[in-house]
JSON list of C-alpha atoms in Angstrom, two decimals:
[
{"chain": "I", "resi": 1, "resn": "MET", "atom": "CA", "xyz": [21.06, 0.57, 15.83]},
{"chain": "I", "resi": 2, "resn": "LYS", "atom": "CA", "xyz": [21.57, 3.42, 13.35]},
{"chain": "I", "resi": 3, "resn": "LYS", "atom": "CA", "xyz": [20.83, 6.91, 14.57]},
{"chain": "I", "resi": 4, "resn": "ILE", "atom": "CA", "xyz": [18.11, 8.55, 12.49]},
{"chain": "I", "resi": 5, "resn": "SER", "atom": "CA", "xyz": [19.17, 11.89, 11.02]},
{"chain": "I", "resi": 6, "resn": "SER", "atom": "CA", "xyz": [16.98, 14.97, 10.93]},
{"chain": "I", "resi": 7, "resn": "TYR", "atom": "CA", "xyz": [16.85, 14.58, 7.13]},
{"chain": "I", "resi": 8, "resn": "GLU", "atom": "CA", "xyz": [15.31, 11.10, 7.51]},
{"chain": "I", "resi": 9, "resn": "ILE", "atom": "CA", "xyz": [12.87, 12.39, 10.12]},
{"chain": "I", "resi": 10, "resn": "ALA", "atom": "CA", "xyz": [11.83, 15.16, 7.72]},
{"chain": "I", "resi": 11, "resn": "LEU", "atom": "CA", "xyz": [11.35, 12.61, 4.91]},
{"chain": "I", "resi": 12, "resn": "SER", "atom": "CA", "xyz": [9.22, 10.46, 7.20]},
{"chain": "I", "resi": 13, "resn": "GLY", "atom": "CA", "xyz": [7.11, 13.42, 8.29]},
{"chain": "I", "resi": 14, "resn": "LEU", "atom": "CA", "xyz": [6.63, 14.53, 4.70]},
{"chain": "I", "resi": 15, "resn": "ALA", "atom": "CA", "xyz": [5.68, 10.97, 3.72]},
{"chain": "I", "resi": 16, "resn": "CYS", "atom": "CA", "xyz": [3.13, 10.80, 6.53]},
{"chain": "I", "resi": 17, "resn": "ALA", "atom": "CA", "xyz": [1.63, 14.18, 5.63]},
{"chain": "I", "resi": 18, "resn": "MET", "atom": "CA", "xyz": [1.35, 13.40, 1.92]},
{"chain": "I", "resi": 19, "resn": "ALA", "atom": "CA", "xyz": [-0.06, 9.91, 2.51]},
{"chain": "I", "resi": 20, "resn": "THR", "atom": "CA", "xyz": [-2.58, 11.15, 5.07]},
{"chain": "I", "resi": 21, "resn": "ALA", "atom": "CA", "xyz": [-3.73, 13.98, 2.82]},
{"chain": "I", "resi": 22, "resn": "SER", "atom": "CA", "xyz": [-4.17, 11.74, -0.20]},
{"chain": "I", "resi": 23, "resn": "LEU", "atom": "CA", "xyz": [-6.00, 9.03, 1.75]},
{"chain": "I", "resi": 24, "resn": "THR", "atom": "CA", "xyz": [-8.29, 11.53, 3.45]},
{"chain": "I", "resi": 25, "resn": "LEU", "atom": "CA", "xyz": [-9.15, 13.16, 0.14]},
{"chain": "I", "resi": 26, "resn": "GLY", "atom": "CA", "xyz": [-9.65, 9.76, -1.49]},
{"chain": "I", "resi": 27, "resn": "ILE", "atom": "CA", "xyz": [-12.01, 8.62, 1.24]},
{"chain": "I", "resi": 28, "resn": "TYR", "atom": "CA", "xyz": [-14.03, 11.86, 1.07]},
{"chain": "I", "resi": 29, "resn": "VAL", "atom": "CA", "xyz": [-14.24, 11.71, -2.75]},
{"chain": "I", "resi": 30, "resn": "ASP", "atom": "CA", "xyz": [-15.12, 8.09, -3.54]},
{"chain": "I", "resi": 31, "resn": "VAL", "atom": "CA", "xyz": [-13.96, 8.11, -7.16]},
{"chain": "I", "resi": 32, "resn": "LEU", "atom": "CA", "xyz": [-10.42, 8.99, -6.03]},
{"chain": "I", "resi": 33, "resn": "ILE", "atom": "CA", "xyz": [-9.96, 6.13, -3.57]},
{"chain": "I", "resi": 34, "resn": "LEU", "atom": "CA", "xyz": [-7.81, 3.90, -5.79]},
{"chain": "I", "resi": 35, "resn": "THR", "atom": "CA", "xyz": [-5.65, 6.87, -6.77]},
{"chain": "I", "resi": 36, "resn": "ALA", "atom": "CA", "xyz": [-5.33, 7.74, -3.10]},
{"chain": "I", "resi": 37, "resn": "TYR", "atom": "CA", "xyz": [-4.02, 4.24, -2.28]},
{"chain": "I", "resi": 38, "resn": "LEU", "atom": "CA", "xyz": [-1.45, 4.58, -5.06]},
{"chain": "I", "resi": 39, "resn": "LEU", "atom": "CA", "xyz": [-0.33, 8.09, -4.08]},
{"chain": "I", "resi": 40, "resn": "ALA", "atom": "CA", "xyz": [-0.14, 7.20, -0.39]},
{"chain": "I", "resi": 41, "resn": "GLY", "atom": "CA", "xyz": [2.01, 4.15, -1.21]},
{"chain": "I", "resi": 42, "resn": "VAL", "atom": "CA", "xyz": [4.34, 6.28, -3.33]},
{"chain": "I", "resi": 43, "resn": "ALA", "atom": "CA", "xyz": [4.53, 8.91, -0.58]},
{"chain": "I", "resi": 44, "resn": "LEU", "atom": "CA", "xyz": [5.54, 6.27, 1.95]},
{"chain": "I", "resi": 45, "resn": "MET", "atom": "CA", "xyz": [8.49, 5.37, -0.26]},
{"chain": "I", "resi": 46, "resn": "LEU", "atom": "CA", "xyz": [10.27, 8.58, 0.77]},
{"chain": "I", "resi": 47, "resn": "PRO", "atom": "CA", "xyz": [11.91, 7.24, 3.95]},
{"chain": "I", "resi": 48, "resn": "LEU", "atom": "CA", "xyz": [12.64, 3.94, 2.21]},
{"chain": "I", "resi": 49, "resn": "ALA", "atom": "CA", "xyz": [14.71, 5.82, -0.36]},
{"chain": "I", "resi": 50, "resn": "LYS", "atom": "CA", "xyz": [17.24, 6.47, 2.43]},
{"chain": "I", "resi": 51, "resn": "ARG", "atom": "CA", "xyz": [16.79, 2.98, 3.93]},
{"chain": "I", "resi": 52, "resn": "CYS", "atom": "CA", "xyz": [15.10, 4.48, 6.97]},
{"chain": "I", "resi": 53, "resn": "TRP", "atom": "CA", "xyz": [13.03, 1.45, 8.06]},
{"chain": "I", "resi": 54, "resn": "TRP", "atom": "CA", "xyz": [11.83, 2.92, 11.35]},
{"chain": "I", "resi": 55, "resn": "GLY", "atom": "CA", "xyz": [10.85, 6.14, 9.61]},
{"chain": "I", "resi": 56, "resn": "TYR", "atom": "CA", "xyz": [8.72, 4.14, 7.21]},
{"chain": "I", "resi": 57, "resn": "VAL", "atom": "CA", "xyz": [7.07, 2.10, 9.97]},
{"chain": "I", "resi": 58, "resn": "LEU", "atom": "CA", "xyz": [6.29, 5.18, 12.03]},
{"chain": "I", "resi": 59, "resn": "ALA", "atom": "CA", "xyz": [5.00, 7.09, 8.98]},
{"chain": "I", "resi": 60, "resn": "TYR", "atom": "CA", "xyz": [2.78, 4.12, 8.06]},
{"chain": "I", "resi": 61, "resn": "ILE", "atom": "CA", "xyz": [1.34, 3.85, 11.58]},
{"chain": "I", "resi": 62, "resn": "ALA", "atom": "CA", "xyz": [0.83, 7.61, 11.86]},
{"chain": "I", "resi": 63, "resn": "THR", "atom": "CA", "xyz": [-0.81, 7.71, 8.42]},
{"chain": "I", "resi": 64, "resn": "CYS", "atom": "CA", "xyz": [-3.25, 4.97, 9.39]},
{"chain": "I", "resi": 65, "resn": "LEU", "atom": "CA", "xyz": [-4.07, 6.60, 12.73]},
{"chain": "I", "resi": 66, "resn": "LEU", "atom": "CA", "xyz": [-4.45, 10.14, 11.36]},
{"chain": "I", "resi": 67, "resn": "THR", "atom": "CA", "xyz": [-6.56, 9.04, 8.41]},
{"chain": "I", "resi": 68, "resn": "PHE", "atom": "CA", "xyz": [-8.73, 7.02, 10.79]},
{"chain": "I", "resi": 69, "resn": "ILE", "atom": "CA", "xyz": [-9.20, 10.10, 12.99]},
{"chain": "I", "resi": 70, "resn": "PHE", "atom": "CA", "xyz": [-10.16, 12.23, 9.98]},
{"chain": "I", "resi": 71, "resn": "THR", "atom": "CA", "xyz": [-12.44, 9.62, 8.36]},
{"chain": "I", "resi": 72, "resn": "SER", "atom": "CA", "xyz": [-13.46, 7.20, 11.11]},
{"chain": "I", "resi": 73, "resn": "TRP", "atom": "CA", "xyz": [-17.04, 6.82, 9.87]},
{"chain": "I", "resi": 74, "resn": "LYS", "atom": "CA", "xyz": [-15.66, 5.27, 6.67]},
{"chain": "I", "resi": 75, "resn": "PHE", "atom": "CA", "xyz": [-13.13, 2.89, 8.25]},
{"chain": "I", "resi": 76, "resn": "TRP", "atom": "CA", "xyz": [-13.86, 0.23, 5.64]},
{"chain": "I", "resi": 77, "resn": "ASP", "atom": "CA", "xyz": [-12.41, 2.46, 2.93]},
{"chain": "I", "resi": 78, "resn": "LEU", "atom": "CA", "xyz": [-9.14, 2.62, 4.87]},
{"chain": "I", "resi": 79, "resn": "LEU", "atom": "CA", "xyz": [-8.93, -1.16, 5.35]},
{"chain": "I", "resi": 80, "resn": "PRO", "atom": "CA", "xyz": [-7.37, -1.97, 1.92]},
{"chain": "I", "resi": 81, "resn": "PHE", "atom": "CA", "xyz": [-4.57, 0.49, 2.65]},
{"chain": "I", "resi": 82, "resn": "ILE", "atom": "CA", "xyz": [-3.95, -1.01, 6.08]},
{"chain": "I", "resi": 83, "resn": "ALA", "atom": "CA", "xyz": [-4.05, -4.60, 4.80]},
{"chain": "I", "resi": 84, "resn": "PHE", "atom": "CA", "xyz": [-2.08, -4.23, 1.59]},
{"chain": "I", "resi": 85, "resn": "PHE", "atom": "CA", "xyz": [-1.36, -0.91, -0.12]},
{"chain": "I", "resi": 86, "resn": "GLY", "atom": "CA", "xyz": [0.44, 0.69, 2.80]},
{"chain": "I", "resi": 87, "resn": "LEU", "atom": "CA", "xyz": [2.67, -2.32, 3.45]},
{"chain": "I", "resi": 88, "resn": "HIS", "atom": "CA", "xyz": [3.50, -3.10, -0.19]},
{"chain": "I", "resi": 89, "resn": "PRO", "atom": "CA", "xyz": [6.39, -0.58, -0.51]},
{"chain": "I", "resi": 90, "resn": "LEU", "atom": "CA", "xyz": [8.07, -2.08, 2.58]},
{"chain": "I", "resi": 91, "resn": "VAL", "atom": "CA", "xyz": [7.70, -5.61, 1.24]},
{"chain": "I", "resi": 92, "resn": "ASN", "atom": "CA", "xyz": [9.23, -4.52, -2.08]},
{"chain": "I", "resi": 93, "resn": "GLU", "atom": "CA", "xyz": [12.23, -3.00, -0.29]},
{"chain": "I", "resi": 94, "resn": "LEU", "atom": "CA", "xyz": [12.69, -6.10, 1.84]},
{"chain": "I", "resi": 95, "resn": "GLN", "atom": "CA", "xyz": [12.49, -8.24, -1.29]},
{"chain": "I", "resi": 96, "resn": "LEU", "atom": "CA", "xyz": [15.25, -6.22, -2.93]},
{"chain": "I", "resi": 97, "resn": "LYS", "atom": "CA", "xyz": [17.37, -6.16, 0.24]},
{"chain": "I", "resi": 98, "resn": "THR", "atom": "CA", "xyz": [17.20, -9.93, 0.73]},
{"chain": "I", "resi": 99, "resn": "LYS", "atom": "CA", "xyz": [17.52, -10.63, -3.03]},
{"chain": "I", "resi": 100, "resn": "ILE", "atom": "CA", "xyz": [14.54, -12.97, -3.22]},
{"chain": "I", "resi": 101, "resn": "ASN", "atom": "CA", "xyz": [13.78, -14.25, -6.73]},
{"chain": "I", "resi": 102, "resn": "ARG", "atom": "CA", "xyz": [11.43, -11.73, -8.33]},
{"chain": "I", "resi": 103, "resn": "TRP", "atom": "CA", "xyz": [9.08, -14.38, -9.75]},
{"chain": "I", "resi": 104, "resn": "VAL", "atom": "CA", "xyz": [8.71, -16.14, -6.41]},
{"chain": "I", "resi": 105, "resn": "ALA", "atom": "CA", "xyz": [8.19, -12.80, -4.70]},
{"chain": "I", "resi": 106, "resn": "CYS", "atom": "CA", "xyz": [5.64, -11.72, -7.31]},
{"chain": "I", "resi": 107, "resn": "PHE", "atom": "CA", "xyz": [3.72, -14.96, -6.81]},
{"chain": "I", "resi": 108, "resn": "VAL", "atom": "CA", "xyz": [3.69, -14.58, -3.01]},
{"chain": "I", "resi": 109, "resn": "LYS", "atom": "CA", "xyz": [2.73, -10.90, -3.19]},
{"chain": "I", "resi": 110, "resn": "ALA", "atom": "CA", "xyz": [-0.04, -11.70, -5.69]},
{"chain": "I", "resi": 111, "resn": "LEU", "atom": "CA", "xyz": [-1.44, -14.27, -3.27]},
{"chain": "I", "resi": 112, "resn": "TRP", "atom": "CA", "xyz": [-1.24, -11.69, -0.48]},
{"chain": "I", "resi": 113, "resn": "PHE", "atom": "CA", "xyz": [-3.04, -9.12, -2.68]},
{"chain": "I", "resi": 114, "resn": "ASP", "atom": "CA", "xyz": [-5.73, -11.58, -3.73]},
{"chain": "I", "resi": 115, "resn": "GLY", "atom": "CA", "xyz": [-6.21, -12.76, -0.15]},
{"chain": "I", "resi": 116, "resn": "ALA", "atom": "CA", "xyz": [-6.46, -9.22, 1.15]},
{"chain": "I", "resi": 117, "resn": "MET", "atom": "CA", "xyz": [-8.97, -8.27, -1.55]},
{"chain": "I", "resi": 118, "resn": "TYR", "atom": "CA", "xyz": [-11.01, -11.40, -0.86]},
{"chain": "I", "resi": 119, "resn": "LEU", "atom": "CA", "xyz": [-11.15, -10.67, 2.88]},
{"chain": "I", "resi": 120, "resn": "ILE", "atom": "CA", "xyz": [-12.08, -7.06, 2.22]},
{"chain": "I", "resi": 121, "resn": "TRP", "atom": "CA", "xyz": [-14.79, -8.18, -0.17]},
{"chain": "I", "resi": 122, "resn": "ARG", "atom": "CA", "xyz": [-16.09, -10.61, 2.47]},
{"chain": "I", "resi": 123, "resn": "PHE", "atom": "CA", "xyz": [-16.14, -8.00, 5.22]},
{"chain": "I", "resi": 124, "resn": "ILE", "atom": "CA", "xyz": [-17.36, -5.01, 3.25]},
{"chain": "I", "resi": 125, "resn": "PHE", "atom": "CA", "xyz": [-19.27, -5.92, 0.12]},
{"chain": "I", "resi": 126, "resn": "GLU", "atom": "CA", "xyz": [-20.85, -9.18, 1.19]},
{"chain": "I", "resi": 127, "resn": "MET", "atom": "CA", "xyz": [-22.41, -7.45, 4.19]},
{"chain": "I", "resi": 128, "resn": "THR", "atom": "CA", "xyz": [-23.97, -4.79, 1.98]},
{"chain": "I", "resi": 129, "resn": "THR", "atom": "CA", "xyz": [-24.79, -6.83, -1.12]},
{"chain": "I", "resi": 130, "resn": "THR", "atom": "CA", "xyz": [-28.04, -8.78, -1.27]},
{"chain": "I", "resi": 131, "resn": "ILE", "atom": "CA", "xyz": [-27.39, -10.54, -4.59]},
{"chain": "I", "resi": 132, "resn": "SER", "atom": "CA", "xyz": [-27.45, -14.27, -3.96]},
{"chain": "I", "resi": 133, "resn": "GLY", "atom": "CA", "xyz": [-24.92, -16.50, -5.70]},
{"chain": "I", "resi": 134, "resn": "LEU", "atom": "CA", "xyz": [-22.43, -13.67, -6.14]},
{"chain": "I", "resi": 135, "resn": "ASP", "atom": "CA", "xyz": [-19.86, -15.55, -4.05]},
{"chain": "I", "resi": 136, "resn": "LYS", "atom": "CA", "xyz": [-19.28, -18.24, -6.69]},
{"chain": "I", "resi": 137, "resn": "TYR", "atom": "CA", "xyz": [-18.47, -15.55, -9.30]},
{"chain": "I", "resi": 138, "resn": "MET", "atom": "CA", "xyz": [-16.49, -13.18, -7.10]},
{"chain": "I", "resi": 139, "resn": "VAL", "atom": "CA", "xyz": [-13.83, -15.67, -6.06]},
{"chain": "I", "resi": 140, "resn": "PRO", "atom": "CA", "xyz": [-12.61, -16.32, -9.63]},
{"chain": "I", "resi": 141, "resn": "ILE", "atom": "CA", "xyz": [-12.93, -12.63, -10.47]},
{"chain": "I", "resi": 142, "resn": "ILE", "atom": "CA", "xyz": [-10.82, -11.66, -7.47]},
{"chain": "I", "resi": 143, "resn": "PHE", "atom": "CA", "xyz": [-8.17, -14.32, -7.97]},
{"chain": "I", "resi": 144, "resn": "VAL", "atom": "CA", "xyz": [-7.82, -14.06, -11.76]},
{"chain": "I", "resi": 145, "resn": "GLY", "atom": "CA", "xyz": [-8.57, -10.38, -12.24]},
{"chain": "I", "resi": 146, "resn": "GLY", "atom": "CA", "xyz": [-6.83, -9.44, -9.02]},
{"chain": "I", "resi": 147, "resn": "THR", "atom": "CA", "xyz": [-3.65, -11.23, -10.02]},
{"chain": "I", "resi": 148, "resn": "LEU", "atom": "CA", "xyz": [-3.59, -9.50, -13.41]},
{"chain": "I", "resi": 149, "resn": "VAL", "atom": "CA", "xyz": [-4.18, -6.11, -11.81]},
{"chain": "I", "resi": 150, "resn": "PHE", "atom": "CA", "xyz": [-1.54, -6.83, -9.18]},
{"chain": "I", "resi": 151, "resn": "VAL", "atom": "CA", "xyz": [1.18, -7.68, -11.71]},
{"chain": "I", "resi": 152, "resn": "PHE", "atom": "CA", "xyz": [0.66, -4.32, -13.39]},
{"chain": "I", "resi": 153, "resn": "TYR", "atom": "CA", "xyz": [0.45, -2.53, -10.01]},
{"chain": "I", "resi": 154, "resn": "ASP", "atom": "CA", "xyz": [3.67, -4.17, -8.77]},
{"chain": "I", "resi": 155, "resn": "TYR", "atom": "CA", "xyz": [5.51, -3.18, -11.95]},
{"chain": "I", "resi": 156, "resn": "ALA", "atom": "CA", "xyz": [4.24, 0.41, -11.66]},
{"chain": "I", "resi": 157, "resn": "MET", "atom": "CA", "xyz": [5.31, 0.59, -8.02]},
{"chain": "I", "resi": 158, "resn": "TYR", "atom": "CA", "xyz": [8.85, -0.53, -8.91]},
{"chain": "I", "resi": 159, "resn": "LYS", "atom": "CA", "xyz": [8.99, 2.24, -11.52]},
{"chain": "I", "resi": 160, "resn": "ALA", "atom": "CA", "xyz": [7.67, 4.73, -8.96]},
{"chain": "I", "resi": 161, "resn": "ARG", "atom": "CA", "xyz": [10.29, 3.50, -6.48]},
{"chain": "I", "resi": 162, "resn": "ALA", "atom": "CA", "xyz": [13.07, 4.24, -8.98]},
{"chain": "I", "resi": 163, "resn": "LEU", "atom": "CA", "xyz": [11.66, 7.75, -9.54]},
{"chain": "I", "resi": 164, "resn": "VAL", "atom": "CA", "xyz": [11.35, 8.45, -5.80]},
{"chain": "I", "resi": 165, "resn": "ASN", "atom": "CA", "xyz": [14.88, 7.18, -5.15]},
{"chain": "I", "resi": 166, "resn": "SER", "atom": "CA", "xyz": [16.18, 9.44, -7.93]},
{"chain": "I", "resi": 167, "resn": "LEU", "atom": "CA", "xyz": [14.36, 12.49, -6.58]},
{"chain": "I", "resi": 168, "resn": "VAL", "atom": "CA", "xyz": [15.43, 11.88, -2.99]},
{"chain": "I", "resi": 169, "resn": "GLY", "atom": "CA", "xyz": [19.00, 11.26, -4.18]},
{"chain": "I", "resi": 170, "resn": "ARG", "atom": "CA", "xyz": [19.07, 14.69, -5.83]},
{"chain": "I", "resi": 171, "resn": "ILE", "atom": "CA", "xyz": [18.08, 16.56, -2.69]},
{"chain": "I", "resi": 172, "resn": "SER", "atom": "CA", "xyz": [20.26, 14.48, -0.38]},
{"chain": "I", "resi": 173, "resn": "LYS", "atom": "CA", "xyz": [23.48, 15.91, 0.98]},
{"chain": "I", "resi": 174, "resn": "LYS", "atom": "CA", "xyz": [25.02, 12.45, 1.32]}
]
């Protein structure tokens, strides 16, 4: 097992702090929640830029726990990050490391995204929505619209990954 350097620990701590701050702010200010998921996912890419897998895992867990502590009364707003947005950068790195076909990976990740959004809709919105018959319209909306949104999101996250890797590479001593 590779020994984690102090530089990687610092990257992981910075990732956790940035992700926790953005998620907490996003949960407090409802209109910023989607931006918060995006920024937190980008922040968690910091340890992945140095291939520090354990740093990422620990930063992800700490981010989820700290954000829950700060915003526990709105746990449902944190659920999409726990189920998808926080794990997506790790899945992208694993995809690149194992050299899985990008179209197959995109299809599987789109199914994961759609499934996560469907479950979140079932747990959160269906409990609070009293409109009958909404279920028959929401499933196609989630699976068609969600897939289209995901393809753009996945592309944007790969571009963000390249930017984060470039920035971390500039400040690295190695």
